[in-house]
């Protein structure tokens, strides 16, 4: 069945290390979102792409975070260097953008712990 | 996130009761008003959504009520069940990005 796949599901890393999270959107979806979820801030939009082009990454700390879509089947979110405050669940979602009813289909998330 | 205010942040309801969650927004450009449901360890999933040309939409036990002039919409869960225990997010949006509320943790007790 069609679903958004995220890897890894869990990641524990030491402060200062590079972290890469991957997302395979649903085939045919042209919009990909990256969200970060924490207890304090809820679901924050970090960045989103349409047709592989970044449309908005204003929610992302630019100095350490980067998001890319090397091709239509892969989106990546990278943190370098990672910090303890980056500990959160990171969700990727995809949808059919360009229409009003842009339902976002979420993956199961990557739980990141930075120690 | 200040564009969307969701309340309450937590809610405990007896089985069979009515759960009501509210969402207020500021951006008048929003024209799609969904509610998402999230279970522990899972990503959010669309529960029900409404367009601004109608004031109410019902799907089973779930109803959205929309008040365009007040810039508010709400989720009503009738005959609440323990299986409805989850976190609910309003996420008004449109052509551009979706803005999620802070979430409401609903607990339905037997």
Coordinates of C-alpha atoms in Angstrom, one line a residue, chain A residues 9 35 37 40-45 48 50 56 58 91 98-104 106-108, chain B residues 1 31-32 36 38 41-46 51 87 89 93-102:
Chain A
X9 CA 13.1 5.1 12.8
X35 CA 8.2 18.6 10.3
X37 CA 7.7 17.5 16.8
X40 CA 7.0 22.2 23.9
X41 CA 6.6 23.4 20.3
X42 CA 4.3 20.8 18.8
X43 CA 4.6 20.2 15.1
X44 CA 6.9 22.8 13.4
X45 CA 7.2 23.0 9.7
X48 CA 8.8 21.9 2.1
X50 CA 7.2 21.1 -4.6
X56 CA 10.0 27.5 2.0
X58 CA 12.2 29.5 6.8
X91 CA 8.4 13.7 10.3
X98 CA -0.9 22.8 -6.3
X99 CA -4.5 22.0 -5.2
X100 CA -6.3 23.5 -2.3
X101 CA -7.0 20.3 -0.5
X102 CA -3.4 19.4 0.2
X103 CA -3.7 16.5 2.5
X104 CA -0.4 15.6 4.0
X106 CA 2.9 11.4 7.2
X107 CA 5.6 8.8 7.6
X108 CA 6.1 7.2 11.0
Chain B
X1 CA 2.7 28.8 15.2
X31 CA -9.2 28.0 2.7
X32 CA -8.8 24.4 3.8
X36 CA -5.5 15.4 12.0
X38 CA -2.1 11.1 15.9
X41 CA 4.4 6.3 17.9
X42 CA 2.7 7.2 14.6
X43 CA 2.5 10.1 12.3
X44 CA -0.6 12.3 12.2
X45 CA -3.3 11.2 9.7
X46 CA -6.1 13.2 8.2
X51 CA -13.9 23.9 2.9
X87 CA -3.7 13.8 20.0
X89 CA -4.3 18.8 15.5
X93 CA -3.9 25.9 5.1
X94 CA -4.4 26.1 1.4
X95 CA -2.2 26.2 -1.6
X96 CA 0.8 26.9 0.4
X97 CA 2.1 25.4 3.6
X98 CA 0.0 23.8 6.3
X99 CA 0.2 25.3 9.8
X100 CA -0.5 22.9 12.7
X101 CA -1.9 23.9 16.0
X102 CA -0.2 22.8 19.3

